[in-house]
Coordinates of C-alpha atoms and ligand atoms in Angstrom, one line a residue:
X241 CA 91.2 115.7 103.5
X242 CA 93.2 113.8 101.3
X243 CA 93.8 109.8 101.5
X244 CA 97.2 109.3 102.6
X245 CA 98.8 106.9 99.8
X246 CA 102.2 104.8 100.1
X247 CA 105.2 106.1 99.9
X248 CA 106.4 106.7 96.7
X249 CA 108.8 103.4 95.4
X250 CA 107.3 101.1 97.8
X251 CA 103.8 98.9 97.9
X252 CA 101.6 97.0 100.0
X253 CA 101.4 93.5 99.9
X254 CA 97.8 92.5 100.2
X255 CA 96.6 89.2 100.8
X256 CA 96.4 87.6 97.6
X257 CA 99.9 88.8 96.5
X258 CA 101.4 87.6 100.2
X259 CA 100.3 84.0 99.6
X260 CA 102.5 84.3 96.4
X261 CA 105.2 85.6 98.2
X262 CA 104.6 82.9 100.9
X263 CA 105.4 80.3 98.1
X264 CA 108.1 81.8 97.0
X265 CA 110.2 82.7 100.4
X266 CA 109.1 78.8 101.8
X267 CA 110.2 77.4 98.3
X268 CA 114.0 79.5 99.0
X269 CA 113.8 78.1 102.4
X270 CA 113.6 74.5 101.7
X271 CA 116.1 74.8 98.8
X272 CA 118.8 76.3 100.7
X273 CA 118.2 73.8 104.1
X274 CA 118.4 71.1 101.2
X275 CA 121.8 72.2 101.4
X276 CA 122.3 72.9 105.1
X277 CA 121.7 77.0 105.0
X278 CA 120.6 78.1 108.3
X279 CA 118.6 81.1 108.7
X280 CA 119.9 84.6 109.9
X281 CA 118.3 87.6 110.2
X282 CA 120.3 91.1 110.6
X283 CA 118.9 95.1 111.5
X284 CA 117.3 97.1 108.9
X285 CA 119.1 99.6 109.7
X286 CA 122.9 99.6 109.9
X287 CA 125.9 101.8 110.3
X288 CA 126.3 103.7 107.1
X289 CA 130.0 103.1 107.4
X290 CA 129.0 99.1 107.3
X291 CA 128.1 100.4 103.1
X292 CA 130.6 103.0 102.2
X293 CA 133.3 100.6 103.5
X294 CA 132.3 98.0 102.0
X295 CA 129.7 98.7 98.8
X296 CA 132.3 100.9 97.9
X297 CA 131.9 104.5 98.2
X298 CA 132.4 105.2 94.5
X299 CA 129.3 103.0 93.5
X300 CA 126.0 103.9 92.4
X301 CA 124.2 102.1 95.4
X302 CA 126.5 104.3 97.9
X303 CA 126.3 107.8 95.5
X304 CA 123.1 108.0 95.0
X305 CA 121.0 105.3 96.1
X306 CA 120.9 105.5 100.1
X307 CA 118.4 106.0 102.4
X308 CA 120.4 107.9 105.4
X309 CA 119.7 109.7 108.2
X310 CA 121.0 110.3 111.7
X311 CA 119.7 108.8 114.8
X312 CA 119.0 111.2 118.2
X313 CA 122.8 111.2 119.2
X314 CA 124.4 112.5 115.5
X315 CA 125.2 108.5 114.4
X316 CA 124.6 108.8 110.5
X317 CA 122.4 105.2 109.9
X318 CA 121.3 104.2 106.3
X319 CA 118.5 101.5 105.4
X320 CA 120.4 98.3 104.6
X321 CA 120.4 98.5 100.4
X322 CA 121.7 94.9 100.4
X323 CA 122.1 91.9 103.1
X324 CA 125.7 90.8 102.5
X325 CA 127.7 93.1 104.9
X326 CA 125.7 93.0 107.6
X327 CA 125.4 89.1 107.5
X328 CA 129.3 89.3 107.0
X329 CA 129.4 91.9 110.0
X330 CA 126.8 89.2 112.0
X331 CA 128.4 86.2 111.3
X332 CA 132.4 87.7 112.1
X333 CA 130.6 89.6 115.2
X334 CA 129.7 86.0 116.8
X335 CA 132.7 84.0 115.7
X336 CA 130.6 81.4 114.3
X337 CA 133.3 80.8 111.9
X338 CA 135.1 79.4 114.8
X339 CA 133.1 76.6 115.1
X340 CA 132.9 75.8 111.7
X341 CA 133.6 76.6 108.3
X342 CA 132.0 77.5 106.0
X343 CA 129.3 78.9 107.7
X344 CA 126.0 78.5 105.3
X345 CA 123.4 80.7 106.2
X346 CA 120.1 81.9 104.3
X347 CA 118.0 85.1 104.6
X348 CA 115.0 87.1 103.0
X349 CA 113.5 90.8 103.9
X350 CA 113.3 94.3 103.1
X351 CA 115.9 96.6 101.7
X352 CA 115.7 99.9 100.2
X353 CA 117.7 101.3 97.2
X354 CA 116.1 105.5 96.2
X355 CA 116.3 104.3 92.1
X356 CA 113.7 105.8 90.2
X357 CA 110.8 103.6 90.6
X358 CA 109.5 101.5 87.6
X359 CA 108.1 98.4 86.8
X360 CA 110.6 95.7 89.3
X361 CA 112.5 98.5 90.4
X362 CA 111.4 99.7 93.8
X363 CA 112.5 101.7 97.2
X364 CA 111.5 98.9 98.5
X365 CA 112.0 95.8 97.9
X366 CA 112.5 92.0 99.1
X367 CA 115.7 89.7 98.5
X368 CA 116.2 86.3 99.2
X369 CA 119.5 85.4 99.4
X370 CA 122.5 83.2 101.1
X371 CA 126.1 83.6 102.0
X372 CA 128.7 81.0 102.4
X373 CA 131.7 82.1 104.7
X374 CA 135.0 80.8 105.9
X375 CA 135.9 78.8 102.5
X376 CA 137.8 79.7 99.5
X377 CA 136.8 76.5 97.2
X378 CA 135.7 77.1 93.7
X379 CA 132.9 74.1 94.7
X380 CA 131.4 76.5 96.7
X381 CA 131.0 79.5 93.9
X382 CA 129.0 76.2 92.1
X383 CA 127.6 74.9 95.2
X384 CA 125.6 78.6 95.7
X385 CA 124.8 79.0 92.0
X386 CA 123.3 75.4 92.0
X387 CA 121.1 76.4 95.1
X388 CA 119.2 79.1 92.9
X389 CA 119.1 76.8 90.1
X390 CA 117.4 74.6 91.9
X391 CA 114.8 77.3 93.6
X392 CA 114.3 78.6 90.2
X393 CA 113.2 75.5 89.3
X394 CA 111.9 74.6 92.4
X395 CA 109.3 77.6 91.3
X396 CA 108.8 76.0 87.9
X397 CA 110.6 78.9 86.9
X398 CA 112.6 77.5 83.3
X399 CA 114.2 79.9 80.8
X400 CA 117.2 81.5 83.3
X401 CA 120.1 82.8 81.7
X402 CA 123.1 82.1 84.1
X403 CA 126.1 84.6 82.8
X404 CA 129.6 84.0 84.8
X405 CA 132.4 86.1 84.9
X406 CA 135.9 86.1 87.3
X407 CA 137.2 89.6 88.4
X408 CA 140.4 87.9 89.6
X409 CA 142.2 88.7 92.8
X410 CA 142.9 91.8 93.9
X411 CA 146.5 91.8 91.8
X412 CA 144.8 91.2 88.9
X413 CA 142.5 94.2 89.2
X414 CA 145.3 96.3 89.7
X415 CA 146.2 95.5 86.5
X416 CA 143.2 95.9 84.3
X417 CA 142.6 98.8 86.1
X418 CA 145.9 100.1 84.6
X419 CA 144.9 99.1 81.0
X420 CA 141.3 100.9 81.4
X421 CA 142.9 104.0 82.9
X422 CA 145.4 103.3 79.3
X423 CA 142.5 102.9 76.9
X424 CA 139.6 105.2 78.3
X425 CA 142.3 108.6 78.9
X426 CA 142.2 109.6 75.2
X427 CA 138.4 109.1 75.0
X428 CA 137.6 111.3 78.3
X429 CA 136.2 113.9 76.5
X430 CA 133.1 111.8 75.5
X431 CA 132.4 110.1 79.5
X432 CA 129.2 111.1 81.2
X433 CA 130.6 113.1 84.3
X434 CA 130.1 109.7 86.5
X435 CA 132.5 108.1 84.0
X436 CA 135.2 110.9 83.8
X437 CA 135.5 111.2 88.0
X438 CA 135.8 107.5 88.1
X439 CA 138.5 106.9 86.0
X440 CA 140.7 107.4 88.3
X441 CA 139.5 106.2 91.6
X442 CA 137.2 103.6 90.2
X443 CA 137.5 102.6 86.6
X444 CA 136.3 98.9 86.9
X445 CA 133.1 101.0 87.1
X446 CA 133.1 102.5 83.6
X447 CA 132.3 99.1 82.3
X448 CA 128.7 99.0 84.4
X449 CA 128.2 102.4 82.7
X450 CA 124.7 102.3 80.5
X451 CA 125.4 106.0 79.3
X452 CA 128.8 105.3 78.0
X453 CA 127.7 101.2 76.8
X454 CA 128.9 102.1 73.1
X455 CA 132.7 102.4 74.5
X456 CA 132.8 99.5 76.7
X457 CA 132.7 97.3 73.7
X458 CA 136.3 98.5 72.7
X459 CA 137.4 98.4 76.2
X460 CA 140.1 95.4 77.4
X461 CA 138.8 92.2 78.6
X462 CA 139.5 91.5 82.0
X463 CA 140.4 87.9 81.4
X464 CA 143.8 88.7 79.5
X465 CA 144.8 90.2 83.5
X466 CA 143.8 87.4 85.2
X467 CA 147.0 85.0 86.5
X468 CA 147.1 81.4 87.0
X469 CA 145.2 81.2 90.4
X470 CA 142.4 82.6 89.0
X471 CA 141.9 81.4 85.6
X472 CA 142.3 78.1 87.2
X473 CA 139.5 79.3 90.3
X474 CA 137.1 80.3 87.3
X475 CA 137.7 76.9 85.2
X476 CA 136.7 74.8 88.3
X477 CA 133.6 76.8 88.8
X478 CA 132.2 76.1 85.1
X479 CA 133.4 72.6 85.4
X480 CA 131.8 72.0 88.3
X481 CA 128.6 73.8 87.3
X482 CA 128.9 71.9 83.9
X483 CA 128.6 68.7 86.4
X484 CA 125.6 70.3 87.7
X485 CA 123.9 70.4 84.5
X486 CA 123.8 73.9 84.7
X487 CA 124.4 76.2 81.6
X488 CA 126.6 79.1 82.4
X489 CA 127.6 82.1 79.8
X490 CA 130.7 83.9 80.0
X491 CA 130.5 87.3 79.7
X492 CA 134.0 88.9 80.5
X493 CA 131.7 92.3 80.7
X494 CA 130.1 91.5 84.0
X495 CA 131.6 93.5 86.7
X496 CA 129.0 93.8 89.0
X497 CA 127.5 97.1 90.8
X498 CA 129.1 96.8 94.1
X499 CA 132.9 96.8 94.8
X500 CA 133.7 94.2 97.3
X501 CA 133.2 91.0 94.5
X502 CA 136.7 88.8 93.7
X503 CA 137.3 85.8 91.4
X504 CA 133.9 84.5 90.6
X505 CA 130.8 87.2 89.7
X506 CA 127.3 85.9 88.3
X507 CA 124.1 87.0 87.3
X508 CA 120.4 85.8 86.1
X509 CA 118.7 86.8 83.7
X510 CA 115.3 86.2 82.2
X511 CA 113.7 87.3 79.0
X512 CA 110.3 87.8 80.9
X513 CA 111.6 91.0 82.5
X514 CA 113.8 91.9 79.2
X515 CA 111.6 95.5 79.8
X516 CA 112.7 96.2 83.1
X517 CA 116.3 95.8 81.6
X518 CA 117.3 94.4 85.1
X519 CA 118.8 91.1 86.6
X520 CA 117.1 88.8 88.7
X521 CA 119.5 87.8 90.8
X522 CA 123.7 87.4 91.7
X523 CA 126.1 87.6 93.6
X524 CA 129.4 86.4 93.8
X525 CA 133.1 85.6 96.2
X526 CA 133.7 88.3 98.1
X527 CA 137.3 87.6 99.3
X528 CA 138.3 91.2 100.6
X529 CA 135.1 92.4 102.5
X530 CA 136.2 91.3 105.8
X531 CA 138.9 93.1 106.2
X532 CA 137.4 96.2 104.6
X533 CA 135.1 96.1 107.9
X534 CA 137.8 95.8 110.6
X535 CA 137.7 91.8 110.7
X536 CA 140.1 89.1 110.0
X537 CA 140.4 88.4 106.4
X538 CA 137.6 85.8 105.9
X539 CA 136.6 84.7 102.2
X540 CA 133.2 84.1 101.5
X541 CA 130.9 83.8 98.5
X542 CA 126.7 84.1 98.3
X543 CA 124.2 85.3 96.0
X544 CA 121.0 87.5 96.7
X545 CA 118.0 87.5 94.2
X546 CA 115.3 89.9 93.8
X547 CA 111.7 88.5 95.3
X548 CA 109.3 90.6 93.2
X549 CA 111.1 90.5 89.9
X550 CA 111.2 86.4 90.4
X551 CA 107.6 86.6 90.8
X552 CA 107.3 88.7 87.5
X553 CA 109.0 86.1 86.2
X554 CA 106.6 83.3 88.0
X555 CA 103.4 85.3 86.7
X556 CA 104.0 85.2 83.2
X557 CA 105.0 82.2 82.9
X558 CA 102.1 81.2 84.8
X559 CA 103.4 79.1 87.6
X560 CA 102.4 81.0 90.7
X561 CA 99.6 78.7 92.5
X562 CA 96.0 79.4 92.1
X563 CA 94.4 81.9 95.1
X564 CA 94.5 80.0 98.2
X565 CA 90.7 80.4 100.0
X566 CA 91.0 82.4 103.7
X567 CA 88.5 79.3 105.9
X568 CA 87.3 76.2 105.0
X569 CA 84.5 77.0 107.3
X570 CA 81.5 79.9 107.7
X571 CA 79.3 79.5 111.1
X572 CA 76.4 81.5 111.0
X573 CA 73.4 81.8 113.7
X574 CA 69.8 82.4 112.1
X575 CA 69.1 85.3 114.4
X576 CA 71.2 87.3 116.8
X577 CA 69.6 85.0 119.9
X578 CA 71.4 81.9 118.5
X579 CA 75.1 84.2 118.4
X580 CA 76.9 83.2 121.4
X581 CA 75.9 79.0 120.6
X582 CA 77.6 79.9 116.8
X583 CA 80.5 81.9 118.6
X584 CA 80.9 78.6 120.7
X585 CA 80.6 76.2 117.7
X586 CA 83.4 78.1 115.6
X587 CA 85.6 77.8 119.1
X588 CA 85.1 73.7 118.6
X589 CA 85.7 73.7 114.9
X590 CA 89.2 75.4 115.4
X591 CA 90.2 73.1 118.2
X592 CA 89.2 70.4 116.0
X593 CA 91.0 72.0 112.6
X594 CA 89.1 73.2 110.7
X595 CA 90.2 77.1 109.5
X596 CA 86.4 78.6 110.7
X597 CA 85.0 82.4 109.9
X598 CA 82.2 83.1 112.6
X599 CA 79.8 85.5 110.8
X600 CA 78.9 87.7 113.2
X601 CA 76.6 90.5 110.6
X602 CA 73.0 90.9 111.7
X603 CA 71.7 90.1 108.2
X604 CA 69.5 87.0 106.1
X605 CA 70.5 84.4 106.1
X606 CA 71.2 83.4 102.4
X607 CA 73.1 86.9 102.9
X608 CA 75.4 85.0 105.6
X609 CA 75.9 82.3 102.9
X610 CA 77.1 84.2 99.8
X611 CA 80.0 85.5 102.4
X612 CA 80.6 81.7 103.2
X613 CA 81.5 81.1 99.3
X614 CA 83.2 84.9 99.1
X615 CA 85.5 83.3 102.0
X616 CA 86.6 80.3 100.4
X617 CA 84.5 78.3 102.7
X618 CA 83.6 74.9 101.4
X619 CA 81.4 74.0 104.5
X620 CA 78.6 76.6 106.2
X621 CA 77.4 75.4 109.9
X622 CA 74.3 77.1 110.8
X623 CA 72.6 77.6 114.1
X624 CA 68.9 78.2 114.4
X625 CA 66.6 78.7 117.2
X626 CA 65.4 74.9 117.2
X627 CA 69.1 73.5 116.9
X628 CA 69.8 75.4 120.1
X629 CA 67.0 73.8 121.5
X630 CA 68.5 70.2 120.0
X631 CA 71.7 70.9 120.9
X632 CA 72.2 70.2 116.9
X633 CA 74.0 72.4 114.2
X634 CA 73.1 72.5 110.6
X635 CA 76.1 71.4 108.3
X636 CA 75.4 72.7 104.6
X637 CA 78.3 71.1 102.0
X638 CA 78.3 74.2 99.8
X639 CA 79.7 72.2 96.9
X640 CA 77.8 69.2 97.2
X641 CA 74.8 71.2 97.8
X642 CA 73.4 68.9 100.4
X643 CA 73.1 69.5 104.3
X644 CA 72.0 67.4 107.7
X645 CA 71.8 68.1 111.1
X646 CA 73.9 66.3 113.2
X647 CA 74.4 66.6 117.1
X648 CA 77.0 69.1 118.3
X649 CA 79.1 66.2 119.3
X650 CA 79.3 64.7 115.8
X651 CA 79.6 68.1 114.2
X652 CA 83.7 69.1 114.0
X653 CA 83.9 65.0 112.7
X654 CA 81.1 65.5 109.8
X655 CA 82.6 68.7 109.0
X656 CA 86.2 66.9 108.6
X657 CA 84.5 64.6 106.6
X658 CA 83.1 66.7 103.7
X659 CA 86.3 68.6 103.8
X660 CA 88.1 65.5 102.9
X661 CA 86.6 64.9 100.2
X662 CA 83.8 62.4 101.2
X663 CA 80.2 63.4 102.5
Ligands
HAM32 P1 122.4 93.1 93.7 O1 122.7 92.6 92.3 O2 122.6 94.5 94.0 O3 123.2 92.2 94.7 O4 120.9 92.8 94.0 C1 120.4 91.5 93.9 C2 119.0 91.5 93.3 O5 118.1 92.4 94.1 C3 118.9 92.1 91.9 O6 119.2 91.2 90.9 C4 117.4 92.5 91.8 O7 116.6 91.3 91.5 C5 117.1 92.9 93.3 N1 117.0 94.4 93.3 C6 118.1 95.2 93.5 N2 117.7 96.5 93.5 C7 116.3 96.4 93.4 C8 115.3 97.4 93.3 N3 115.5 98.7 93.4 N4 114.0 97.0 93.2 C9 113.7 95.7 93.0 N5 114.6 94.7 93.1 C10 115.9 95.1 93.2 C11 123.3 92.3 96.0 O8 122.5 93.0 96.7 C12 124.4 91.5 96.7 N6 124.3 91.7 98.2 C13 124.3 90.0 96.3 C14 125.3 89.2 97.0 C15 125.1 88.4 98.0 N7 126.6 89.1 96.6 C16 127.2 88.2 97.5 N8 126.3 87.8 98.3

């Protein structure tokens, strides 16, 4: 029969490449409760309305990119392909906005996007990411940015291209949309068929287009729609940022692949994955998502960013940690008589600390010790007929390459002792 494999677009996380990821989600973590993020956690699976509502049912994500099905009683569900309408829909739900405002909250897991799989581009993948809700303050377009600065760097992570853009209010849209609907309509013979439908129902789109890149350069800028309100929004944001320390570029190209974004847009960027062609990370204010799914109008601005692209990143530029060993301790008995005294030891190292492997393989014993160093162990304890008689253990320091036998009492403290550093 044939091995059953993993699906296609998704992988398994084995141990090494979890304790990487461990790093990386506890480094997000800190960084954003630096700044007073809570942590929230919402379903996998959500309403498929929750997307087409608010993604925006002309985007790719929505088109093409969906995992749906229906459940048992004909409800048409979809696999969440990003976190910030259903930690909208969570946070609105409760009314924690009540209390107070902004609500800062932080979250990290699975979502699932059907792209065609290639190197950082997965069915499956993991975001980190935070949302900041209830506030309309250009401060807090900096304040988010300046928390993935700071986990970026947090992962020794240097060389981030930050590129800012404003999409203005909804007003403004409205009238850029009517200048790309004026300058693309004598080029529609030449769209990709995507292009050509959108025009008309979507043409803010056209400019995220990689088939029809070439026209997008002659295309208006957004900017010269943008009113007061907004230029003035966008000039705080790089102000404040600039306060920061942070570099931002400004491309007036960045739109953005999902629809609900207003005013301030952003993205990160990193030569390391220049092959993948793809972002890191953004996000953006998201002003008009509320009410696009049944709540009070709410503003709100956060940023998601891509786990296993930031780890590309990490690994070649070398600054994911070294391999972390799985026990500092191996017991071993001599002979299968002397297992249940080792089983007991092990039980007394744990209480004591230690992180302790009981080798329980009928096998030699310098077998049973090349597993101790395969482990990670730095300490073997070994029980033989005559330390069962002596109520004794052996405790071999597999660096040091010295051992003693000490009395069961004394063993969990001379164990301790070697790990830290002195024997
Ligand atoms: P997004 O730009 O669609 O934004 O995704 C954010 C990041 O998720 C990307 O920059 C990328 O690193 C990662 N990502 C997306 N798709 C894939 C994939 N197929 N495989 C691997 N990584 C992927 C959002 O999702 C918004 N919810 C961000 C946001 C939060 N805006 C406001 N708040």
């Amino acid at each position: 029969m044939p091995e059953i494999a993993a699906p296609r677009g998704t992988h398994d996380i084995l141990p090494d490449e979890f304790a990487a990821r461990r790093w990386l989600l506890d480094a997000h973590r800190a960084v954003a409760e630096s700044f007073g993020y809570r942590a929230i956690e919402t379903p996998i699976i959500e309403a498929t309305e929750l997307f087409s509502r608010g993604v925006g049912t002309e985007t790719d994500i929505v088109e093409k990119q969906m995992f749906t099905f229906e459940d048992r009683g004909g409800r048409s569900l979809t696999l969440r392909p990003e976190g910030t309408a259903g930690t909208l829909r969570a946070v609105l739900g409760a009314h924690l906005d009540q209390a107070i405002r902004p609500v800062r909250v932080h979250y990290a897991g699975p979502f699932f996007r059907a792209e065609r799989p290639q190197a950082g581009r997965q069915h499956q993948f993991t975001q980190v990411g935070i949302e900041c809700i209830g506030e309309g303050s250009p401060a807090l377009d900096a304040e988010i940015i300046e928390v993935a600065w700071r986990f970026y760097a947090a992962l020794g992570i240097t060389g981030i291209h930050l590129q800012v853009n404003s999409l203005g209010s909804p007003e403004d849209r409205a009238r850029y949309r009517s200048a790309l609907v004026g300058y693309y309509t004598p080029l529609q013979a030449s769209l990709c068929d995507d292009c050509r439908r959108r025009l008309h129902t979507n043409p803010l789109r056209l400019l995220d287009c990689k088939r029809d890149a070439a026209l997008v350069e002659g295309a208006p800028v957004l900017w010269d729609s943008l009113d007061r309100a907004s230029r003035d929004h966008f000039t705080a944001v790089v102000r404040d940022l600039d306060a920061a320390g942070i570099d931002a570029i400004r491309n007036d190209r960045l739109v953005r692949g999902l629809d609900y974004y207003s005013d301030t847009v952003f993205e990160f960027w990193h030569d390391a994955l220049q092959g993948a062609q793809s972002s890191l990370g953004g996000g953006g204010r998201y002003d008009g998502l509320a009410e696009l799914l049944g709540f009070p109008a709410t503003v709100a601005t956060g940023y998601a960013l891509g786990v296993e692209r930031t780890l590309m990143v990490a690994r070649a530029l070398g600054t994911l940690p070294g391999g972390e060993a799985a026990a500092d301790v191996l017991v071993c008995s001599v002979e299968p008589g002397q297992a249940e005294a080792a089983a007991a030891m092990a039980r007394l190292l744990r209480d004591a600390g230690p992180r302790t492997v009981l080798d329980v393989a009928e096998r030699r014993l310098d077998r049973k010790l090349r597993a101790a160093g395969r482990v990670g162990a730095r300490v073997a304890v070994i029980i033989g007929e005559n330390e069962v008689a002596a109520e004794s253990v052996v405790v071999r320091d597999l660096e040091g390459r010295s051992q003693q036998t000490v009395p069961i009492a004394e063993s969990a403290a001379t164990v301790t002792r070697i790990l830290g550093g002195d024997s």
